[in-house]
mmCIF file of C-alpha atoms in Angstrom:
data_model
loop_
_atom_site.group_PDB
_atom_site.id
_atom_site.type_symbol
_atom_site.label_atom_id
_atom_site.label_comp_id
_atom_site.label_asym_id
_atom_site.label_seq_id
_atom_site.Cartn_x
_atom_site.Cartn_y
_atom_site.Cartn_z
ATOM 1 C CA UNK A 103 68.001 9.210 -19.655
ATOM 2 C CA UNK A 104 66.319 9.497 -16.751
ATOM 3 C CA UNK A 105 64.842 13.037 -17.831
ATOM 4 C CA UNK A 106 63.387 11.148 -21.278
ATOM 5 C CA UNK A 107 61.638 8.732 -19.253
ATOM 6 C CA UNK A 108 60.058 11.335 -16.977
ATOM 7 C CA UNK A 109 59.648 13.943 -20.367
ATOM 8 C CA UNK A 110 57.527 10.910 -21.857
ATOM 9 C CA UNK A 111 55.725 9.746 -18.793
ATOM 10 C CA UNK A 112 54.543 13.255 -18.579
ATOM 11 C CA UNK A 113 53.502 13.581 -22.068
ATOM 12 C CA UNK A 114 51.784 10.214 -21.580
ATOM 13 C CA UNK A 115 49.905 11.292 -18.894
ATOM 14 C CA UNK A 116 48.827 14.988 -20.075
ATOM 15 C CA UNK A 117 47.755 12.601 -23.288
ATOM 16 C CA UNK A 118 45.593 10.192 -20.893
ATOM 17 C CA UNK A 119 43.833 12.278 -18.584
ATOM 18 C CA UNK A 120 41.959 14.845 -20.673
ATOM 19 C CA UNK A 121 40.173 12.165 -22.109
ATOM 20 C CA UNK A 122 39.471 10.428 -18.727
ATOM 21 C CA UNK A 123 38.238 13.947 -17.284
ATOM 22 C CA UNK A 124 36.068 14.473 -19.978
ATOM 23 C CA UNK A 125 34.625 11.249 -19.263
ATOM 24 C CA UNK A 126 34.064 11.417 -15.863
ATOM 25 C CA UNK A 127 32.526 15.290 -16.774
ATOM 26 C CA UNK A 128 30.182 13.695 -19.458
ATOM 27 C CA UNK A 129 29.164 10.598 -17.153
ATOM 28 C CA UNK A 130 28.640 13.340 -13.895
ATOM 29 C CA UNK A 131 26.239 15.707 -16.527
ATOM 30 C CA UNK A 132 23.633 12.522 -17.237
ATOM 31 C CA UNK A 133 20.913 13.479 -15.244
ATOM 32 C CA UNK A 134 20.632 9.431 -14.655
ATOM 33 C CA UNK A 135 23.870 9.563 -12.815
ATOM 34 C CA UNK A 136 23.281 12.764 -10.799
ATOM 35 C CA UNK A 137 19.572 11.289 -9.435
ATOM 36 C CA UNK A 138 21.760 8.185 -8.816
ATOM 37 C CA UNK A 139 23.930 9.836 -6.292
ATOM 38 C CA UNK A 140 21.288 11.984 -4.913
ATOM 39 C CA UNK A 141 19.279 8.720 -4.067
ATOM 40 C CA UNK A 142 22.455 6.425 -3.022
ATOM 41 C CA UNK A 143 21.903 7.739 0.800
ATOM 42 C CA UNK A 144 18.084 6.532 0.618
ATOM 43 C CA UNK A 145 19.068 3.480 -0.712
ATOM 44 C CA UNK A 146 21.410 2.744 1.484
ATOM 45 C CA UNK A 147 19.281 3.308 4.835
ATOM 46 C CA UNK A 148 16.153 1.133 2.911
ATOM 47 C CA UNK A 149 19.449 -1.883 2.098
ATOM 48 C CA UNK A 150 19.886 -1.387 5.810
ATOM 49 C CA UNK A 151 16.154 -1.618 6.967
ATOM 50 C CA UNK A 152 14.469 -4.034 4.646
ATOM 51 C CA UNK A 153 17.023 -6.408 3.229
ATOM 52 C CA UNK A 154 19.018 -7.102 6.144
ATOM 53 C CA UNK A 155 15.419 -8.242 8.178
ATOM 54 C CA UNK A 156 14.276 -9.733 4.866
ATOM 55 C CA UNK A 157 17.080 -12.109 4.642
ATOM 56 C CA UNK A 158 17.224 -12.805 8.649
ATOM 57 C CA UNK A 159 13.373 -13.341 8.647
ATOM 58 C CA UNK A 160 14.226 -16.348 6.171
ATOM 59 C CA UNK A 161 16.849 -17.767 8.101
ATOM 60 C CA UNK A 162 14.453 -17.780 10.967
ATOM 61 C CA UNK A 163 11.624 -19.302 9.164
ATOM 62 C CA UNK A 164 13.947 -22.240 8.261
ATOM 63 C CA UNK A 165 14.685 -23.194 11.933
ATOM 64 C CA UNK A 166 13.019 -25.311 14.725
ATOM 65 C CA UNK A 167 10.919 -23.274 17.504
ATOM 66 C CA UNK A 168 14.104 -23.475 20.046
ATOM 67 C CA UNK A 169 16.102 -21.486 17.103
ATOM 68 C CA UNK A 170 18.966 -24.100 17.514
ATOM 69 C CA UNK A 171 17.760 -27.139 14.613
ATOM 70 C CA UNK A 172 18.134 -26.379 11.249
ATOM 71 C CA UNK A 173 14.193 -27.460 9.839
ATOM 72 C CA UNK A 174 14.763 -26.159 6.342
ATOM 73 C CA UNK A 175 11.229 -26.041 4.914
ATOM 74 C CA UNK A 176 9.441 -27.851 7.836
ATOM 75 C CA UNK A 177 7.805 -24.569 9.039
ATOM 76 C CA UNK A 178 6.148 -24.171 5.783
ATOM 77 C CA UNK A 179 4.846 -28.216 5.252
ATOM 78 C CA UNK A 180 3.409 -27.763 8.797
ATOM 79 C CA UNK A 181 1.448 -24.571 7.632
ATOM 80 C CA UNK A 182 0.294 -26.311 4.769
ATOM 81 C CA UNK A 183 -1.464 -28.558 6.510
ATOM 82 C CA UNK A 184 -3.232 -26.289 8.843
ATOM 83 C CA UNK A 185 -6.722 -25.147 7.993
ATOM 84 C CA UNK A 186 -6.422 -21.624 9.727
ATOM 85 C CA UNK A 187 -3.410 -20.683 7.860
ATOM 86 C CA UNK A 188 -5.257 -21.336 4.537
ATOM 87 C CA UNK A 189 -8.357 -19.455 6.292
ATOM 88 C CA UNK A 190 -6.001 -16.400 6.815
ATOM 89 C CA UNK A 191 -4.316 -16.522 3.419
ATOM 90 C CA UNK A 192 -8.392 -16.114 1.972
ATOM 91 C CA UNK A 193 -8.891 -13.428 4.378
ATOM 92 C CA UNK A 194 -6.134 -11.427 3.574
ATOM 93 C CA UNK A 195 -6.788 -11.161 -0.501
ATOM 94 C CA UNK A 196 -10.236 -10.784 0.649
ATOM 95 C CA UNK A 197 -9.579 -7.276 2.692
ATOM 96 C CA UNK A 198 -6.676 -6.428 0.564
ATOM 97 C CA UNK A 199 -8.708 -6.337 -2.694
ATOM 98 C CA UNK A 200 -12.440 -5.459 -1.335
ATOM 99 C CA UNK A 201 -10.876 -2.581 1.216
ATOM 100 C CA UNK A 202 -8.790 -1.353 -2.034
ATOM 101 C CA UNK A 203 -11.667 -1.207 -4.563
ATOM 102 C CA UNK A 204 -13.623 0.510 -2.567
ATOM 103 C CA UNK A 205 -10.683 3.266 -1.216
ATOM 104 C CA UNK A 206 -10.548 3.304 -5.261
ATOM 105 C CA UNK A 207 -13.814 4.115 -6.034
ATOM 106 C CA UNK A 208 -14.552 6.456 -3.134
ATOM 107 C CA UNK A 209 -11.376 8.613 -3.444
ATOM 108 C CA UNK A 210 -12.392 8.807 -6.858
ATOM 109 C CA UNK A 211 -15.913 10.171 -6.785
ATOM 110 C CA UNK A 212 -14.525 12.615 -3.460
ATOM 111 C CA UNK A 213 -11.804 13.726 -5.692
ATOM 112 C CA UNK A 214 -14.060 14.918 -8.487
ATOM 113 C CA UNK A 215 -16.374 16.682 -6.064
ATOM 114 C CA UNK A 216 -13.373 18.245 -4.392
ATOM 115 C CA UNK A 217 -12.209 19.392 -7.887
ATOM 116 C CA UNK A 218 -14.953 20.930 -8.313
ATOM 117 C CA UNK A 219 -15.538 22.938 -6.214
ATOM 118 C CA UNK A 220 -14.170 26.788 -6.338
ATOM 119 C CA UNK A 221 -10.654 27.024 -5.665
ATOM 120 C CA UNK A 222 -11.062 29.425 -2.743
ATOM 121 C CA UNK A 223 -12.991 26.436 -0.670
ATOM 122 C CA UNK A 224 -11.087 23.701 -1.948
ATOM 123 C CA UNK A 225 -8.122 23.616 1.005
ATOM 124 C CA UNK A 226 -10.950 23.557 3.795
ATOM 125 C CA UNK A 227 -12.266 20.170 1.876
ATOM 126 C CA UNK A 228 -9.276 19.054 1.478
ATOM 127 C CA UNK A 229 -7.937 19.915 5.049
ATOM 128 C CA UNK A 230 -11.387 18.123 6.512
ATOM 129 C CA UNK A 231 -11.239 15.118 4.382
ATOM 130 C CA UNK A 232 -7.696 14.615 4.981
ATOM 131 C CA UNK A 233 -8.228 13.829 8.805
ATOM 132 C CA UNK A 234 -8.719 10.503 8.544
ATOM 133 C CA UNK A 235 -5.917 9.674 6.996
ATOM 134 C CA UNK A 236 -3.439 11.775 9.264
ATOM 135 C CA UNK A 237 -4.788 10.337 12.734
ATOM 136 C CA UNK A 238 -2.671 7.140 13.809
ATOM 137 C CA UNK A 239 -4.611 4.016 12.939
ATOM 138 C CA UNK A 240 -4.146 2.750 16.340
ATOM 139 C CA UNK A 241 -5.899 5.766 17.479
ATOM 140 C CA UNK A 242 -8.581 5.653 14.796
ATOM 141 C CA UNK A 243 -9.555 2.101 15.537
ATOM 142 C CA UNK A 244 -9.767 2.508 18.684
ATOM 143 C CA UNK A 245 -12.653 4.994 18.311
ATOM 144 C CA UNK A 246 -14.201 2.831 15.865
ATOM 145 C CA UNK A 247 -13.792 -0.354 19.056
ATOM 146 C CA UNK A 248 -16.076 1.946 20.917
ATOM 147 C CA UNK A 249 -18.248 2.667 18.435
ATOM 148 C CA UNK A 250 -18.804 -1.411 17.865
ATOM 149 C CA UNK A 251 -18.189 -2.214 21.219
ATOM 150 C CA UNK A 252 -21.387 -5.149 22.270
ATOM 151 C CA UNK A 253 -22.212 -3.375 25.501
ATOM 152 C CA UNK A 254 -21.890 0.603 24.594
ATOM 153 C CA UNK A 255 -22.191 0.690 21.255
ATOM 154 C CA UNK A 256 -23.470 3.870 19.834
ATOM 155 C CA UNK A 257 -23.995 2.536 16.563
ATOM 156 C CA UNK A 258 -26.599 -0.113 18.056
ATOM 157 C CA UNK A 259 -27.657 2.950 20.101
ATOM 158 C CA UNK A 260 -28.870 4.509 17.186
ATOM 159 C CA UNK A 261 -30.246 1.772 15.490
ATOM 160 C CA UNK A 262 -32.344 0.753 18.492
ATOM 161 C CA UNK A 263 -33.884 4.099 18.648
ATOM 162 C CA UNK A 264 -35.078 3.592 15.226
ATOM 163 C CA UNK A 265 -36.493 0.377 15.841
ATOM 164 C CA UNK A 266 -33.522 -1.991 14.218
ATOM 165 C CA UNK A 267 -32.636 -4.973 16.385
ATOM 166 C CA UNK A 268 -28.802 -4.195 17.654
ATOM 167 C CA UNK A 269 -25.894 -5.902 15.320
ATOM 168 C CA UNK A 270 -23.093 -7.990 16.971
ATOM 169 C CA UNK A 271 -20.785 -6.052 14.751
ATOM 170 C CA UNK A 272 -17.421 -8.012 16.203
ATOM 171 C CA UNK A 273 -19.096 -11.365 17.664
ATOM 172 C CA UNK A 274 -20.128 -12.335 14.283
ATOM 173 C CA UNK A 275 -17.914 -13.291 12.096
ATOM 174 C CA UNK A 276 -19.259 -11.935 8.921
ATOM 175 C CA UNK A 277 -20.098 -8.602 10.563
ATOM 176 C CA UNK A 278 -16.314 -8.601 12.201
ATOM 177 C CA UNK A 279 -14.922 -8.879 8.445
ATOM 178 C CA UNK A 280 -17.249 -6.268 7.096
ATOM 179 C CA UNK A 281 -15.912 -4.030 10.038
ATOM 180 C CA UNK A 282 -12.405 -4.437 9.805
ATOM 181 C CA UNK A 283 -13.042 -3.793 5.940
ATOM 182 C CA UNK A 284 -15.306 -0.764 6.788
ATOM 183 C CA UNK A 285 -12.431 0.868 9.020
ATOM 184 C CA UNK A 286 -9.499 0.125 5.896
ATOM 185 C CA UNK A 287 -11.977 1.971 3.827
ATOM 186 C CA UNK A 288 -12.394 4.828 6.174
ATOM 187 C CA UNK A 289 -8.435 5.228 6.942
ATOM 188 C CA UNK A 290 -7.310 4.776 3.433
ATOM 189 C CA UNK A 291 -9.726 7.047 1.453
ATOM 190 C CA UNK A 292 -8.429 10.395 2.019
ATOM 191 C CA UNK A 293 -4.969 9.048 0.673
ATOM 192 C CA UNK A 294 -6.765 8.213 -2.716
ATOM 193 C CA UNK A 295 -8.670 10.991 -2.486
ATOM 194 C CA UNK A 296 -5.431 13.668 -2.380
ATOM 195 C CA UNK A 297 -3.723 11.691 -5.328
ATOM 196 C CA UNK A 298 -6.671 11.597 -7.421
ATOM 197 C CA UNK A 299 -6.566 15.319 -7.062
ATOM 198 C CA UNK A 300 -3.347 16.301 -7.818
ATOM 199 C CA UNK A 301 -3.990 13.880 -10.919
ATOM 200 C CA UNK A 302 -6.922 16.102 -11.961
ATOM 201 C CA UNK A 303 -5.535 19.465 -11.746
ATOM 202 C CA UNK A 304 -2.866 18.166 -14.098
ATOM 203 C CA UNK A 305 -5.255 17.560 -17.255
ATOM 204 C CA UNK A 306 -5.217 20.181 -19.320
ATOM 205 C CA UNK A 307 -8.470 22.327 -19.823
ATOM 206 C CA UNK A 308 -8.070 22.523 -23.246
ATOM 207 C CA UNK A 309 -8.767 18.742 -23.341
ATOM 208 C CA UNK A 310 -12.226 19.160 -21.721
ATOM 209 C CA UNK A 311 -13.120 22.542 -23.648
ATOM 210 C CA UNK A 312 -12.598 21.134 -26.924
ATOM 211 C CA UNK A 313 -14.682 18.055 -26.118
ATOM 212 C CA UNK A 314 -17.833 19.735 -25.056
ATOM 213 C CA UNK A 315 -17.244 21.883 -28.447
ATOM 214 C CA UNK A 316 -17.873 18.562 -30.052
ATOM 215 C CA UNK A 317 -20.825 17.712 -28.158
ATOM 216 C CA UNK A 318 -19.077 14.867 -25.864
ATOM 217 C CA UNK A 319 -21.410 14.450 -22.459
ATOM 218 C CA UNK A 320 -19.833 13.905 -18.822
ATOM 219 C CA UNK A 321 -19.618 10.624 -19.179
ATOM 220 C CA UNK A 322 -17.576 10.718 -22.519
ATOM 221 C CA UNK A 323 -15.242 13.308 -20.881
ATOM 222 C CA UNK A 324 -15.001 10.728 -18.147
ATOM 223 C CA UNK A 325 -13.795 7.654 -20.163
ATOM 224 C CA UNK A 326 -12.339 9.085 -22.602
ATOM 225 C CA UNK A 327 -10.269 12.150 -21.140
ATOM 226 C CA UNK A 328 -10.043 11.501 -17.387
ATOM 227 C CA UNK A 329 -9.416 8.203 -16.890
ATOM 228 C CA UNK A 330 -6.962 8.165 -20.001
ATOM 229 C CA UNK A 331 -5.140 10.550 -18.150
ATOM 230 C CA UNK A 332 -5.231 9.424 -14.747
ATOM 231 C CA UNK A 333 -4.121 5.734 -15.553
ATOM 232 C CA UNK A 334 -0.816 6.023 -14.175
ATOM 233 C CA UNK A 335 -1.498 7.627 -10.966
ATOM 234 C CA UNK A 336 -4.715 5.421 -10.393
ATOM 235 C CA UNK A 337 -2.044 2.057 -10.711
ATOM 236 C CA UNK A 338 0.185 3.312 -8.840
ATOM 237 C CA UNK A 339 -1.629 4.636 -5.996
ATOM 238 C CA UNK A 340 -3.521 0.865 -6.082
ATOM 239 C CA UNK A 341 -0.143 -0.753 -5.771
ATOM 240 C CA UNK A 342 1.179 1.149 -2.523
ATOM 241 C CA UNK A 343 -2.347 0.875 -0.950
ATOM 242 C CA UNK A 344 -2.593 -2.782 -1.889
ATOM 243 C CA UNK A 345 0.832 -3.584 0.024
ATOM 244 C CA UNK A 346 -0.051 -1.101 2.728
ATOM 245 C CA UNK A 347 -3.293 -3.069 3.613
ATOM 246 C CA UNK A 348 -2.039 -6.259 2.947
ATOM 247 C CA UNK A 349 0.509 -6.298 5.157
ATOM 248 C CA UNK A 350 -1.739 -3.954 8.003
ATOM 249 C CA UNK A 351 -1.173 -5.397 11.870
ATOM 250 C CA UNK A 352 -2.893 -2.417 13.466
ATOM 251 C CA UNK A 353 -6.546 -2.116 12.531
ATOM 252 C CA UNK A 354 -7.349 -6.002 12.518
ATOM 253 C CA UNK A 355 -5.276 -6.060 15.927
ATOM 254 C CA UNK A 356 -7.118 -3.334 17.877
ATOM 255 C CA UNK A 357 -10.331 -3.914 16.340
ATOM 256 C CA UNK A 358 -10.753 -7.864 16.651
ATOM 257 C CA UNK A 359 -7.596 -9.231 17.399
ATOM 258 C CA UNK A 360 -8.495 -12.024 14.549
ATOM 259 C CA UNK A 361 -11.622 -12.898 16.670
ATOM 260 C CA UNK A 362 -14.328 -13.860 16.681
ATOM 261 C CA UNK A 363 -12.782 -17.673 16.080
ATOM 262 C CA UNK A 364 -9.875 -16.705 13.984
ATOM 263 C CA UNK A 365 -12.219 -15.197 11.655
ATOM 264 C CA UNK A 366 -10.444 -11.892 10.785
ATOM 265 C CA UNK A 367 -6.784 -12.816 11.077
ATOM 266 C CA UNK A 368 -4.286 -11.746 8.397
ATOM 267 C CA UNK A 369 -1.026 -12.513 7.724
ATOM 268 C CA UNK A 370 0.532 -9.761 10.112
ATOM 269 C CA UNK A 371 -1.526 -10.638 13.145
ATOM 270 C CA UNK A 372 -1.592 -14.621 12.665
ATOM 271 C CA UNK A 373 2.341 -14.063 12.410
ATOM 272 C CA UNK A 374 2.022 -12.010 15.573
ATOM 273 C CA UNK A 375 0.004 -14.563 17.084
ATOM 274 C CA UNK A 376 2.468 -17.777 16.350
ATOM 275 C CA UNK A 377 5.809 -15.548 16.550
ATOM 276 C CA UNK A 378 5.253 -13.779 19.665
ATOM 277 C CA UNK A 379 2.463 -14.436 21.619
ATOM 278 C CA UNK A 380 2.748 -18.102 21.156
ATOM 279 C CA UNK A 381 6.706 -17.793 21.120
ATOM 280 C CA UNK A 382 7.297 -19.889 17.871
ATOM 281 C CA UNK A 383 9.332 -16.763 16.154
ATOM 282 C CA UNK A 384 10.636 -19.393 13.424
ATOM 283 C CA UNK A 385 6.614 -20.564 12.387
ATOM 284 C CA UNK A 386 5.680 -16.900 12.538
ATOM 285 C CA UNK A 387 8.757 -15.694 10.669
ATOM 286 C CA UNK A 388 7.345 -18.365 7.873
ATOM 287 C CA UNK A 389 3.759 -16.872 7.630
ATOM 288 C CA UNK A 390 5.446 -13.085 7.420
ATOM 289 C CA UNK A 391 7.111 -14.463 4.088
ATOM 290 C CA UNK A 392 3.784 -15.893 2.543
ATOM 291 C CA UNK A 393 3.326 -11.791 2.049
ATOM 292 C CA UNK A 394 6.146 -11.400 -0.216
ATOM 293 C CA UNK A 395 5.327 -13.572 -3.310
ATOM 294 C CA UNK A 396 1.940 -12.710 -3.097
ATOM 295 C CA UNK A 397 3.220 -8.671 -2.973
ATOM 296 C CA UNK A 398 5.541 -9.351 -5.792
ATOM 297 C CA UNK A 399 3.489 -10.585 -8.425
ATOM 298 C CA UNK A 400 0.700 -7.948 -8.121
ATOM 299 C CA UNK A 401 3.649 -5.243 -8.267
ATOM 300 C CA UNK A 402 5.040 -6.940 -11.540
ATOM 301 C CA UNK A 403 1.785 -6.956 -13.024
ATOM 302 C CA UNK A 404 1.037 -3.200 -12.414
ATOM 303 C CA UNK A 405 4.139 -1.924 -13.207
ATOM 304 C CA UNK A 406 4.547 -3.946 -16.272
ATOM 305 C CA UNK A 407 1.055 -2.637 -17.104
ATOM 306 C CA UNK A 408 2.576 0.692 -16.055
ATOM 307 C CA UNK A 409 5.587 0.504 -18.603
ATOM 308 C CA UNK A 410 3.574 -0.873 -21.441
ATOM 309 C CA UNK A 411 1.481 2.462 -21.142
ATOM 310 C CA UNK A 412 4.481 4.384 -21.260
ATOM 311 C CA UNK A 413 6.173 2.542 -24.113
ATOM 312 C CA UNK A 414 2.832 2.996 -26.124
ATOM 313 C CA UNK A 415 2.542 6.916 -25.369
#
C-alpha cells in the first residue's frame, strides 16, 4: 500500500512540475522580467538612499525644534505665514524655469553647430564644450565669485576700461538673480548640448534628403523633421535638468549665499539656512518637502506628455 501511495505521489508530481518549469522558463524568457532582475540591485540601493531619508525627512518636519513634541503640521502653518518663505518659493520657479529655457535653447543651437561640423573635428568640440559641465560646481562658482567679486572684479575691470560704470553684480539684488541664473546656464549647457547630439545623429538622412528634393527650406526641415524627432529626448532631458536645478544648494550657496537680503535663496539653501545653521532641523526638514510636490507634478505632466507621444506613434 505504501508503494501505491508513493507510485502515485510520484506520478503526481512528474504530472505537476513540467508544467510549473515551463512556466517559470516562459516567465524567465520575457525580456520584462529579465530587465527586472537586472535592475532589482539598483533599485534596491535608490529604496535605501531616497525613500528611507524621504520618509524620515517627514517625520522630522512634523516635530517641534527640540525634536521631542510631536507639532504635526505646525512647521508648515508657521511657513505660511512668513513672507521670505513665499519670496523663496517665487525664486526658485523663477531660476528653475528661466535657467532651464535658456540651457534649452542654447544646447540646442550648440548642438546643431556641433553636428555640423565634419566628423573628424567634432570630438575636439565636443571635448571643449563639455568642460563646463564636468568641473565640480563648487569649483566652477567659485571662479565665477571672483569674477563678480565688488573689489577685484575682472568683469567690472573690463567694463571700466571701456568706459561702462562698474555693476554690483551680487550687492544688487536683481543683478545677484541674473548671476546665479547666468552661472545655471553656463554649468548646465554642455549637458543639453551632448543629448541634443546624440538625438541628431539618430535622424535618419533619408528624412532630410528627401525633403530638400521637395523644395522644403531649413526652417521646414527644422519644424517639421528635427524637432518631430527630437521630442522625446528634448522632454526628457528638461525634466532631469528641471529637478537638478531646482533642487541646486551649491551654486546659489557659493555664489550669494541667498544674499543680498534673502534675495536669491532657494529651497535648498533657505532649508540649509533654518535646518542647520539656525539649528531648527524640523522647520528646515519642512521647506526640503515644499520641493517634492512641486517636482512631482511637472514630472507627471512630461511624462504623460511623453506616453501620449508614444501611444500616438
Amino acid at each position: 500500500m505504501v508503494d501505491t501511495v508513493t507510485k502515485s505521489g510520484a506520478a503526481d508530481a512528474s504530472s505537476v512540475n513540467p508544467h510549473h518549469r515551463s512556466s517559470l522558463k516562459k516567465l524567465m524568457q520575457r525580456k520584462s522580467t529579465i530587465a527586472f532582475l537586472l535592475t532589482l540591485p539598483l533599485i534596491l540601493i535608490v529604496a535605501s538612499l531616497v525613500i528611507y531619508p524621504a520618509f524620515y525627512a517627514i517625520h522630522l518636519a512634523t516635530l517641534s525644534k527640540s525634536m521631542e513634541r510631536f507639532v504635526g503640521f505646525g512647521n508648515f502653518t508657521f511657513l505660511f505665514k512668513r513672507e521670505v518663505f513665499w519670496m523663496v518659493v517665487m525664486q526658485s520657479c523663477i531660476f528653475a524655469i528661466s535657467a532651464v529655457f535658456f540651457k534649452a535653447l542654447i544646447g540646442f543651437f550648440v548642438a546643431h553647430f556641433v553636428h555640423a561640423i565634419p566628423t573628424k573635428g567634432q570630438r575636439k568640440w565636443r571635448g571643449m564644450l563639455l568642460v563646463p559641465w564636468v568641473i565640480p560646481p563648487a569649483m566652477s562658482t567659485l571662479a565665477w565669485f571672483w569674477l563678480f567679486d565688488p573689489s577685484y572684479s575682472a568683469v567690472n575691470w573690463l567694463l571700466v576700461g571701456i568706459g561702462i560704470d562698474p555693476i554690483p553684480f551680487l550687492g544688487n539684488p536683481y543683478w545677484a538673480r541674473f548671476s546665479v541664473i547666468l552661472v545655471h546656464v553656463w554649468f548646465g549647457a554642455p549637458f543639453f548640448m551632448i543629448m541634443y547630439l546624440a538625438a541628431l545623429k539618430s535622424v535618419p538622412d533619408q528624412l532630410y534628403e528627401a525633403a530638400a528634393i521637395d523644395g522644403a527650406n531649413w526652417w521646414q526641415r527644422l519644424w517639421y523633421i528635427t524637432l518631430p524627432m527630437m521630442r522625446n529626448i528634448i522632454s526628457i532631458t528638461v525634466m532631469f535638468s528641471l529637478i537638478v536645478t531646482f533642487a541646486n544648494f551649491d551654486i546659489v550657496r557659493v555664489l550669494t549665499a541667498g544674499g543680498p537680503i534673502d534675495s536669491t535663496h532657494v529651497f535648498a539653501t533657505y532649508s540649509f539656512l533654518l535646518g542647520i545653521q539656525g539649528g531648527d532641523i524640523p522647520l528646515g526638514a519642512a521647506v526640503s518637502l515644499f520641493m517634492v510636490p512641486i517636482l512631482g507634478v511637472a514630472a507627471v505632466i512630461i511624462l504623460r506628455d511623453i506616453t501620449k507621444r508614444g501611444g500616438e506613434a
